[in-house]
mmCIF file with all atom_site columns, C-alpha atoms in Angstrom:
data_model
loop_
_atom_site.group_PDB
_atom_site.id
_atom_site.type_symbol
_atom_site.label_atom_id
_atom_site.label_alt_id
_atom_site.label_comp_id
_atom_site.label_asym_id
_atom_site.label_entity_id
_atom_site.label_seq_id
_atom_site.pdbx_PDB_ins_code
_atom_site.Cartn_x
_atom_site.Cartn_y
_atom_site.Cartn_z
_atom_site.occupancy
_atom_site.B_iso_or_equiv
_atom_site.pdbx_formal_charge
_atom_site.auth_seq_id
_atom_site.auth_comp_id
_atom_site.auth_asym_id
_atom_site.auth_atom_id
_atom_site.pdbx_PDB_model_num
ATOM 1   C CA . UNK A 1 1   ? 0.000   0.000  0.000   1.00 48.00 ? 375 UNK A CA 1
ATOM 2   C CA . UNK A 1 2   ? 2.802   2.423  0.771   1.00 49.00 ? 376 UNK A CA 1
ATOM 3   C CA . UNK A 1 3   ? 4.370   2.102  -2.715  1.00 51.00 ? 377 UNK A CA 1
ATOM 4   C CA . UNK A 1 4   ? 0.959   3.332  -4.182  1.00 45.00 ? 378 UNK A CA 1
ATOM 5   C CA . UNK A 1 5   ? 1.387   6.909  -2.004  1.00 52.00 ? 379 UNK A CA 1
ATOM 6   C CA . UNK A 1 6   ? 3.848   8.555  -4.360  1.00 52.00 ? 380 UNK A CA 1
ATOM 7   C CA . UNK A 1 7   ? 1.286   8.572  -7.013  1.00 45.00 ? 381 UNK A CA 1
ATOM 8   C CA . UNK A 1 8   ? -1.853  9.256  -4.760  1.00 44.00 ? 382 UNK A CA 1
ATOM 9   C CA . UNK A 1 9   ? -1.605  12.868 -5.453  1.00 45.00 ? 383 UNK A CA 1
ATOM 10  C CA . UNK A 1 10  ? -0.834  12.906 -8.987  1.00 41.00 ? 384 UNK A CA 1
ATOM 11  C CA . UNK A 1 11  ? -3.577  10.542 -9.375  1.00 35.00 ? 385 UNK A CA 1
ATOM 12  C CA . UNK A 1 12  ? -6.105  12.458 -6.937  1.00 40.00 ? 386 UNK A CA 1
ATOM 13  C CA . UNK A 1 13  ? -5.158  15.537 -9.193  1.00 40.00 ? 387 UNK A CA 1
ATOM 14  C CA . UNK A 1 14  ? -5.506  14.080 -12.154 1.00 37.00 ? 388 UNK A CA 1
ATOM 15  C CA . UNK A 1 15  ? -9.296  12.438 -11.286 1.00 41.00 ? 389 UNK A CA 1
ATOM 16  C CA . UNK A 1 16  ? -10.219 16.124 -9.831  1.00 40.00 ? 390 UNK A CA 1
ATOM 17  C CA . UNK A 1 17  ? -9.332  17.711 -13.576 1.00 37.00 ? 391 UNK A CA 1
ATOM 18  C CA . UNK A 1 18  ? -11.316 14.640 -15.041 1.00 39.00 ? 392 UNK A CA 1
ATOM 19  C CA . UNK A 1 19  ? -14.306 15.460 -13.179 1.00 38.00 ? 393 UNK A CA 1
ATOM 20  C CA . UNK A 1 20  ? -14.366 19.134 -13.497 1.00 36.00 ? 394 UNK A CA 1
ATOM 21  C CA . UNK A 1 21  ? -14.157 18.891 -17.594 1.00 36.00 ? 395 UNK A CA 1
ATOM 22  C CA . UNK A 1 22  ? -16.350 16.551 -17.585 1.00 37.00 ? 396 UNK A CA 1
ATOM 23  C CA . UNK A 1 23  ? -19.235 19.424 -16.531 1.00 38.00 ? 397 UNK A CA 1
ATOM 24  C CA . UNK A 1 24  ? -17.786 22.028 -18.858 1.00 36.00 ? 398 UNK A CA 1
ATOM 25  C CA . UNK A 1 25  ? -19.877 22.555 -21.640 1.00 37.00 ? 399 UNK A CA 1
ATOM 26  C CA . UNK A 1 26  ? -18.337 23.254 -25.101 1.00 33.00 ? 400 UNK A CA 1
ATOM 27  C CA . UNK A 1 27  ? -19.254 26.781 -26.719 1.00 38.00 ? 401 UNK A CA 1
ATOM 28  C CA . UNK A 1 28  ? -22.439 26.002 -28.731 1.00 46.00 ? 402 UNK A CA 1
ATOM 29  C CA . UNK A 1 29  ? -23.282 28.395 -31.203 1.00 52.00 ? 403 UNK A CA 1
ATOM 30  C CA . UNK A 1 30  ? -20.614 31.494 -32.587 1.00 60.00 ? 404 UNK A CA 1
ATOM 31  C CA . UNK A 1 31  ? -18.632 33.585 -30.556 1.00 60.00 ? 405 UNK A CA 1
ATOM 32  C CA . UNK A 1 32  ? -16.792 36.362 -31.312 1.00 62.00 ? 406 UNK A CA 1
ATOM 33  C CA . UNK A 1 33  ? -14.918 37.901 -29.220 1.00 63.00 ? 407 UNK A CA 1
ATOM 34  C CA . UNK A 1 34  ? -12.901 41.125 -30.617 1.00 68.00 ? 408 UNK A CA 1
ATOM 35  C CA . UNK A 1 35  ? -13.012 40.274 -33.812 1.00 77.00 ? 409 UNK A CA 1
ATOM 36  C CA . UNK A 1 36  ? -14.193 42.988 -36.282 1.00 83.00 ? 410 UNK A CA 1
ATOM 37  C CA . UNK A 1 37  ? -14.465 43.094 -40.374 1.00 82.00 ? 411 UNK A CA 1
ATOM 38  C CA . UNK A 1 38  ? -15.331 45.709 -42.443 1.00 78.00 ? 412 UNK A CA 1
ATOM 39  C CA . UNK A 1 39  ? -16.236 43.430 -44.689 1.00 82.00 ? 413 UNK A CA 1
ATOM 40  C CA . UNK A 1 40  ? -19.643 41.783 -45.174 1.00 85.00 ? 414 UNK A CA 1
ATOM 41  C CA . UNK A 1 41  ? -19.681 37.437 -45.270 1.00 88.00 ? 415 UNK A CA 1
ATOM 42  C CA . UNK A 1 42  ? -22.929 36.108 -45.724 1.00 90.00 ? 416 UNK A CA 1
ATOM 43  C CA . UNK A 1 43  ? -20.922 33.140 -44.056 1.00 92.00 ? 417 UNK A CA 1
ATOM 44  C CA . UNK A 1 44  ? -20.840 34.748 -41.147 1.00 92.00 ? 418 UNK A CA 1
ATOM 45  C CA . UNK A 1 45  ? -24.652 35.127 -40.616 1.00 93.00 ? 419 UNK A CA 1
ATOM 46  C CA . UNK A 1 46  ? -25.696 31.434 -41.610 1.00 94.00 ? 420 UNK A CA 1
ATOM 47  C CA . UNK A 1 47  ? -25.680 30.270 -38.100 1.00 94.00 ? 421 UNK A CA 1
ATOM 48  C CA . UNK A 1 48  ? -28.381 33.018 -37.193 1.00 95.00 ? 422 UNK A CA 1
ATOM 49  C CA . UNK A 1 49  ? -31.090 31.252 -40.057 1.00 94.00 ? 423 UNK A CA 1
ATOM 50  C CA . UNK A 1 50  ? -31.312 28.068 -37.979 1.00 94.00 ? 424 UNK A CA 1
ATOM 51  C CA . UNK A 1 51  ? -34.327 27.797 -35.772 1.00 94.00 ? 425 UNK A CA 1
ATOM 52  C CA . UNK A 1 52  ? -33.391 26.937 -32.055 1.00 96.00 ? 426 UNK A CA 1
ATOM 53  C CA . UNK A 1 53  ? -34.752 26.251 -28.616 1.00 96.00 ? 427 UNK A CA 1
ATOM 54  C CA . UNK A 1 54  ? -33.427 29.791 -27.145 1.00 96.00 ? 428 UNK A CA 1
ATOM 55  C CA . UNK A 1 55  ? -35.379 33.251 -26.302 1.00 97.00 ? 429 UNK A CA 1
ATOM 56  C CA . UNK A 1 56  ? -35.496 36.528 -25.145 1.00 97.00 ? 430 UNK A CA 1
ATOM 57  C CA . UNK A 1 57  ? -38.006 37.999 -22.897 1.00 97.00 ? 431 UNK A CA 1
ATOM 58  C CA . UNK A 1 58  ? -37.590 41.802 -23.020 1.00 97.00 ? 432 UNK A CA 1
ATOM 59  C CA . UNK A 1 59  ? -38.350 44.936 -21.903 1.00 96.00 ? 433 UNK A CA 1
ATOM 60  C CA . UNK A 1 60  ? -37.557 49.122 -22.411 1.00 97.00 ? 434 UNK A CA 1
ATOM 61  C CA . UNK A 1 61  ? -36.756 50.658 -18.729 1.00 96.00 ? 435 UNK A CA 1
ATOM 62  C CA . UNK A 1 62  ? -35.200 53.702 -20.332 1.00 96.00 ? 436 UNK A CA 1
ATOM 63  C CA . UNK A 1 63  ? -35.450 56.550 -18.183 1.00 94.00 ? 437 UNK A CA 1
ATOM 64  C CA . UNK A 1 64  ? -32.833 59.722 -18.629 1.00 91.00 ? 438 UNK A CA 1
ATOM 65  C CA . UNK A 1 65  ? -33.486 62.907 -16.362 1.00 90.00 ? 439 UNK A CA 1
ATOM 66  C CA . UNK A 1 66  ? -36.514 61.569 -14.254 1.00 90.00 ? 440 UNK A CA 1
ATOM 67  C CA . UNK A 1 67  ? -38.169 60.918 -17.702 1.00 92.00 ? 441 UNK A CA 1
ATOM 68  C CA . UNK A 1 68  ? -39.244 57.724 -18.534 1.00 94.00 ? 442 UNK A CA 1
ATOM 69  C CA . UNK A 1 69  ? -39.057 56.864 -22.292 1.00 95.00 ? 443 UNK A CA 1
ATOM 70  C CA . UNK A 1 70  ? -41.311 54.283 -24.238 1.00 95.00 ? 444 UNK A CA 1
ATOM 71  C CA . UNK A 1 71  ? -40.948 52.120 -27.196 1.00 94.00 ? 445 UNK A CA 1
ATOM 72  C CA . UNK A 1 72  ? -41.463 54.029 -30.660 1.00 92.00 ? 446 UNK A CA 1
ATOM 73  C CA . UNK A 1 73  ? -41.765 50.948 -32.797 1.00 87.00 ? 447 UNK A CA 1
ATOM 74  C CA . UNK A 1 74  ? -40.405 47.410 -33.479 1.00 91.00 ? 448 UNK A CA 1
ATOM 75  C CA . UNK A 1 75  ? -37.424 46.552 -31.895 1.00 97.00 ? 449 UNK A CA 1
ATOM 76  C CA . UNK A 1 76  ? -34.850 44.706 -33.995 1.00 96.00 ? 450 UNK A CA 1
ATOM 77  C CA . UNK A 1 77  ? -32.462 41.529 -33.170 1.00 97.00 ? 451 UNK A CA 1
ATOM 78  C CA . UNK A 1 78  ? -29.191 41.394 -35.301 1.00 95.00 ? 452 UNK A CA 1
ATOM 79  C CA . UNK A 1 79  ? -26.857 38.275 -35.413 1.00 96.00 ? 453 UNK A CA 1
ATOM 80  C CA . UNK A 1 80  ? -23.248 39.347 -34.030 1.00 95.00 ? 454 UNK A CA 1
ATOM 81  C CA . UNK A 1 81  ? -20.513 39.334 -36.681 1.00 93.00 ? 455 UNK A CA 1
ATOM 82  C CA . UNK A 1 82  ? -17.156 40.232 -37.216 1.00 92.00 ? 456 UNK A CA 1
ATOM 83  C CA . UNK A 1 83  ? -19.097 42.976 -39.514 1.00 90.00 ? 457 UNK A CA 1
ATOM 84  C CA . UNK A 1 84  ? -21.708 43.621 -37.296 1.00 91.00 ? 458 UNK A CA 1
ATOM 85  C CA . UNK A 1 85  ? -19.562 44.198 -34.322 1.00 92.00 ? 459 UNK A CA 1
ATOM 86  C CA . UNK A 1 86  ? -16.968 46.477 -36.432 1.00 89.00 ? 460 UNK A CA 1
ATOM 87  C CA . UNK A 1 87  ? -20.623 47.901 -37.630 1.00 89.00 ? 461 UNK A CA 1
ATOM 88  C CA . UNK A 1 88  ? -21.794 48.725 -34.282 1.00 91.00 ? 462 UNK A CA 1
ATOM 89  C CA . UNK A 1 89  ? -18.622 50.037 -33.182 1.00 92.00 ? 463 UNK A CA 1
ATOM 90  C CA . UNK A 1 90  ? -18.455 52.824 -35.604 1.00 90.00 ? 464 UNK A CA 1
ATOM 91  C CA . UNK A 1 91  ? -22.437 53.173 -34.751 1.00 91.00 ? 465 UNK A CA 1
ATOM 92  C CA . UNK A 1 92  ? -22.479 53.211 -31.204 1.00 93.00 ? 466 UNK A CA 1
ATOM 93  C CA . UNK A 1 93  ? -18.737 53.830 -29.946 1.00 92.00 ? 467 UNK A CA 1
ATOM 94  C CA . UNK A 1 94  ? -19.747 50.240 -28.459 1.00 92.00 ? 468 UNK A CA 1
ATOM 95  C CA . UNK A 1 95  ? -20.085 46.330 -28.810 1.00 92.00 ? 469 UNK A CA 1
ATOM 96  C CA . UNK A 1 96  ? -21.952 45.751 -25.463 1.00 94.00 ? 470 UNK A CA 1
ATOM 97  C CA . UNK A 1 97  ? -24.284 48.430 -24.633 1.00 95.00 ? 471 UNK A CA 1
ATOM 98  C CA . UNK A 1 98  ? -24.849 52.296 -25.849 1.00 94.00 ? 472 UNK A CA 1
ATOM 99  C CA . UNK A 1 99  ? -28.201 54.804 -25.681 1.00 94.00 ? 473 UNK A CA 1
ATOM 100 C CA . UNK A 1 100 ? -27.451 57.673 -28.048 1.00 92.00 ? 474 UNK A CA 1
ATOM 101 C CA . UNK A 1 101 ? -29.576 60.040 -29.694 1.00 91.00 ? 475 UNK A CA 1
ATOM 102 C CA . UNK A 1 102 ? -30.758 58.729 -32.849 1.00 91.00 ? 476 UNK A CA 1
ATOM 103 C CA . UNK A 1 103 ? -29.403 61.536 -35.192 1.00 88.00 ? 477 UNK A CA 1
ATOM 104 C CA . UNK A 1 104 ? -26.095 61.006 -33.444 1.00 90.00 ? 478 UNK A CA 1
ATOM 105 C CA . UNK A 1 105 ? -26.282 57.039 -34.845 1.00 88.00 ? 479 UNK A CA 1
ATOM 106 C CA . UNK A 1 106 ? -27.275 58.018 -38.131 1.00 87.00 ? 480 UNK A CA 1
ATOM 107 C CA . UNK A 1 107 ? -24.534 60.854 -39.001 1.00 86.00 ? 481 UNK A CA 1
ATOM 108 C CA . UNK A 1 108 ? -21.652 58.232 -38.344 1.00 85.00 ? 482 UNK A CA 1
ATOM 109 C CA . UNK A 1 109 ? -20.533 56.620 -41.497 1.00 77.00 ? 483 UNK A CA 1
ATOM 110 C CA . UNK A 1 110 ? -19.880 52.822 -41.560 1.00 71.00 ? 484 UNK A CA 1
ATOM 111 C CA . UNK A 1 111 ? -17.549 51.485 -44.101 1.00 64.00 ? 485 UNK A CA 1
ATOM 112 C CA . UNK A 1 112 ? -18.736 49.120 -46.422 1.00 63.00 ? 486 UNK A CA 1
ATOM 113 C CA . UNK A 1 113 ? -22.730 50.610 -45.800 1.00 59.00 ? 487 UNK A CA 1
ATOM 114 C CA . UNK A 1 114 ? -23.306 48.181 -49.033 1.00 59.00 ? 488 UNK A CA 1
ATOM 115 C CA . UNK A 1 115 ? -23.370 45.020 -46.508 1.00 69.00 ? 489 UNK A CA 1
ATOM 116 C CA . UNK A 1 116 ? -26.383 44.150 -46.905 1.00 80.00 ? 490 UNK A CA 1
ATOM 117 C CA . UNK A 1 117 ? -27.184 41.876 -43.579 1.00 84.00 ? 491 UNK A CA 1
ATOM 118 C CA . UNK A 1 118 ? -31.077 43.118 -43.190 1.00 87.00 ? 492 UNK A CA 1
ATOM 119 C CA . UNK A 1 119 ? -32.208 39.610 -44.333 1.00 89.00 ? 493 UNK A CA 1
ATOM 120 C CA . UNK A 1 120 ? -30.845 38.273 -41.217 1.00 93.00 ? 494 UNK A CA 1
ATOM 121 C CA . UNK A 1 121 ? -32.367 41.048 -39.019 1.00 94.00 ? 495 UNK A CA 1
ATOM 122 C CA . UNK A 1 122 ? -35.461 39.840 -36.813 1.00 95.00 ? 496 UNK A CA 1
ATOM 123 C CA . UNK A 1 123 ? -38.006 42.538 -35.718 1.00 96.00 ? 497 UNK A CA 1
ATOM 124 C CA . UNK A 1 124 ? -40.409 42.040 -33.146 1.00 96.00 ? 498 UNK A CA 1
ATOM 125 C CA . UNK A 1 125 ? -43.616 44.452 -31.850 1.00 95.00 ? 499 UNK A CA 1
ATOM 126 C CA . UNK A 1 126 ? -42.408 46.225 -28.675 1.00 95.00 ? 500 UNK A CA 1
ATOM 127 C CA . UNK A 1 127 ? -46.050 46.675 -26.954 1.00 94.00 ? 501 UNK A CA 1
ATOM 128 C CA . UNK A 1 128 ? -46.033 48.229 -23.429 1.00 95.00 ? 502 UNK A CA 1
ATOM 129 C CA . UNK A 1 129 ? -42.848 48.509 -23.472 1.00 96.00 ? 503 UNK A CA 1
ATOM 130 C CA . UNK A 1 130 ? -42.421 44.775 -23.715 1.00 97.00 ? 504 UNK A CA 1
ATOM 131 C CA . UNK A 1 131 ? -40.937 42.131 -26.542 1.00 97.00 ? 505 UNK A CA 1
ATOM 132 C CA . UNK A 1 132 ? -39.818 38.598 -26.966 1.00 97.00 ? 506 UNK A CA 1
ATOM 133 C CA . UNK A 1 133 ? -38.262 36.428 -29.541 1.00 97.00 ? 507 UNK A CA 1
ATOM 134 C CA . UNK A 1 134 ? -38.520 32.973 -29.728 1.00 97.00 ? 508 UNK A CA 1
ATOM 135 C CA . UNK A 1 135 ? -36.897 29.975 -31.780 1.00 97.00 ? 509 UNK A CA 1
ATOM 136 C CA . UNK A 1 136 ? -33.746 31.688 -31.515 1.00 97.00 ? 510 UNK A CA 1
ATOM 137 C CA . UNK A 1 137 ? -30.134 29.326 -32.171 1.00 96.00 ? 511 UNK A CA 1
ATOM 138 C CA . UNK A 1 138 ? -27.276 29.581 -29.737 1.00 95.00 ? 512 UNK A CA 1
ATOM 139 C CA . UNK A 1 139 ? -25.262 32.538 -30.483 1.00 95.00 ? 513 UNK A CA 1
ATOM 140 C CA . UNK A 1 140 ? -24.874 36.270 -29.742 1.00 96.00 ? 514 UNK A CA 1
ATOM 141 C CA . UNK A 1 141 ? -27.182 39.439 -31.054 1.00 97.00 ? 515 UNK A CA 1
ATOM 142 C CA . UNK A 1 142 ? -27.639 43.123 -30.525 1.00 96.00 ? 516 UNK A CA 1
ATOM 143 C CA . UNK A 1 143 ? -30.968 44.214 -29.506 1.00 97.00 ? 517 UNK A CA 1
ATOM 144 C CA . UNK A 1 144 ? -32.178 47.513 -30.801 1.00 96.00 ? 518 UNK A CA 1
ATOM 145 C CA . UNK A 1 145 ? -34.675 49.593 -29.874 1.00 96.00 ? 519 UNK A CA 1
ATOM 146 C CA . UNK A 1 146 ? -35.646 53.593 -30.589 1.00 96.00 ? 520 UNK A CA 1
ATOM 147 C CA . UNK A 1 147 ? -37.495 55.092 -27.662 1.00 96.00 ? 521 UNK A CA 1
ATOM 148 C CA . UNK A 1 148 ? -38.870 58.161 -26.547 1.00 94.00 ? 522 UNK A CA 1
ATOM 149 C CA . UNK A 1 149 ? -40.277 60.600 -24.413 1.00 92.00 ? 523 UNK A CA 1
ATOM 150 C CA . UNK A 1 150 ? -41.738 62.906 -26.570 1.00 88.00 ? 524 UNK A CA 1
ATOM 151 C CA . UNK A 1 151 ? -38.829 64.827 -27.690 1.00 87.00 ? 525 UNK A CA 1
ATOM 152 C CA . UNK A 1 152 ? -35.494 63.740 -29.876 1.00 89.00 ? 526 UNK A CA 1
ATOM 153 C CA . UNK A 1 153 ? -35.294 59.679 -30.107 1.00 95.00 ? 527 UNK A CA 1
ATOM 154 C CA . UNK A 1 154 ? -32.824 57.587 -28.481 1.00 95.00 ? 528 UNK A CA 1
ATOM 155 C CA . UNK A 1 155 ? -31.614 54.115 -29.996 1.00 95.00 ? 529 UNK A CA 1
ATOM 156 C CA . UNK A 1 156 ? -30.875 51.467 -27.331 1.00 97.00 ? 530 UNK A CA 1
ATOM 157 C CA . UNK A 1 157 ? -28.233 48.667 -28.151 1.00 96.00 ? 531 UNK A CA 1
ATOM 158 C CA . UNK A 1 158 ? -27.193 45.621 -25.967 1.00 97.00 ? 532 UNK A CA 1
ATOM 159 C CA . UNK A 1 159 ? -25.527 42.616 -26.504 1.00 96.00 ? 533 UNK A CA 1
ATOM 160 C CA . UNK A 1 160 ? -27.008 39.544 -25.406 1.00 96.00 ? 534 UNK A CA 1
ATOM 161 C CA . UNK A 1 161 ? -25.924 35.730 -25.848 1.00 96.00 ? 535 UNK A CA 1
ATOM 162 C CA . UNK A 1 162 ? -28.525 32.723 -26.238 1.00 95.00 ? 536 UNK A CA 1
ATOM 163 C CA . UNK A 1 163 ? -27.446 29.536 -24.545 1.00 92.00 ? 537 UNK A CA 1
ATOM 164 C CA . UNK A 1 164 ? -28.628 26.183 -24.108 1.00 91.00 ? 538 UNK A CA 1
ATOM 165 C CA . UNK A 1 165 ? -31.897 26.791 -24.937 1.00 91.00 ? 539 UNK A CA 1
ATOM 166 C CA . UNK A 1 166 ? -32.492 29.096 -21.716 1.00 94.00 ? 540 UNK A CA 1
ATOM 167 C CA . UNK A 1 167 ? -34.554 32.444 -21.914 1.00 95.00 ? 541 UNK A CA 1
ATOM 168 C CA . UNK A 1 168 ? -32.651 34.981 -21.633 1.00 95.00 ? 542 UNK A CA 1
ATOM 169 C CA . UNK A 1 169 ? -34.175 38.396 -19.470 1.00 96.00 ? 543 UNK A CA 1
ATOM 170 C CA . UNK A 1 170 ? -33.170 41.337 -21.253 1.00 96.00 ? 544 UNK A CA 1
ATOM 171 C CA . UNK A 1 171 ? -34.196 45.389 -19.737 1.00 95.00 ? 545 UNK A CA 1
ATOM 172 C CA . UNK A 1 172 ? -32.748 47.883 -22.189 1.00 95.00 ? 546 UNK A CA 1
#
C-alpha cells in the first residue's frame, strides 16, 4: 500500500481535472470575441437562419433625467458578426451596450454601408414597453430599440448571448 502513495496525489489531481471537464460545456453556437471586419460574409450570418430552442423575454426601462421613455416601434435583433460588431462600433462607440440620440447614430458613417445583412435582421412588436423572440439558435445578437419621451429619439443597443436553450431576461 505504501508504494501506491507517491502517485496518490498525482492521481487524486488528475481524477479532480477529469471530473471538473467533464461538466464544462463546449461553446455552442458562434462567438466572437474582438473580432471585427469591415467586410460583409454572408458566411458569417448562416448560423443566425437556424431555428433553435433559445429566447429573449424583453423589456424598455429607459429613463434619462426623471423621464421615462417608451418604445417608438419594433425593436430589432441582429446576429453578431465580425461585420456587425466592427458595424456597431463605428455606430455606437460600443459592442456591449450604448443609448445615443438617434441623429447622433445616423450621421456616423460605416464602411462598407453596401453590406447588406437586413435579411438576417429579426423585428419584433415592442407593446407596453415589452418584446420577446422565440426559436432563436445559440449565439450572440444586438438588440435595438428607438425610444422616446416625446422629444429627440434615443436608440438602445445591448448585446445579449442565447445559450442552451435558456430564456434569456433582457431590460434595455
Amino acid at each position: 500500500m505504501s508504494a501506491l502513495k507517491p502517485f496518490a496525489r498525482p492521481l487524486i489531481a488528475l481524477a479532480a481535472v477529469a471530473s471538473l471537464s467533464a461538466c464544462a460545456t463546449a461553446p455552442m453556437g458562434p462567438v466572437y470575441g474582438g473580432a471585427m471586419s469591415s467586410t460583409f460574409s454572408a458566411a458569417d450570418f448562416a448560423w443566425s437562419e437556424r431555428s433553435g430552442p433559445a429566447s429573449i423575454d424583453g423589456r424598455v426601462d429607459y429613463r434619462r433625467d426623471g423621464q421615462a421613455f417608451a418604445c417608438t416601434g419594433s425593436v430589432v435583433l441582429t446576429p453578431v458578426t465580425p461585420y456587425t460588431r466592427h458595424r456597431f462600433q463605428t455606430l455606437y462607440g460600443s459592442t456591449d451596450r450604448a443609448a445615443l440620440p438617434a441623429s447622433v447614430v445616423r450621421s456616423r458613417n460605416v464602411p462598407d454601408p453596401n453590406g447588406d445583412y437586413r435579411s438576417y435582421v429579426r423585428q419584433a412588436t415592442c407593446a407596453n414597453n415589452r418584446f420577446a423572440y422565440e426559436g432563436l439558435p445559440d449565439g450572440e445578437w444586438f438588440v435595438i430599440a428607438t425610444v422616446s419621451a416625446g422629444g429627440d429619439p434615443i436608440v438602445l443597443m445591448q448585446r445579449v448571448q442565447t445559450r442552451g436553450g435558456r430564456r434569456v431576461p433582457v431590460t434595455l
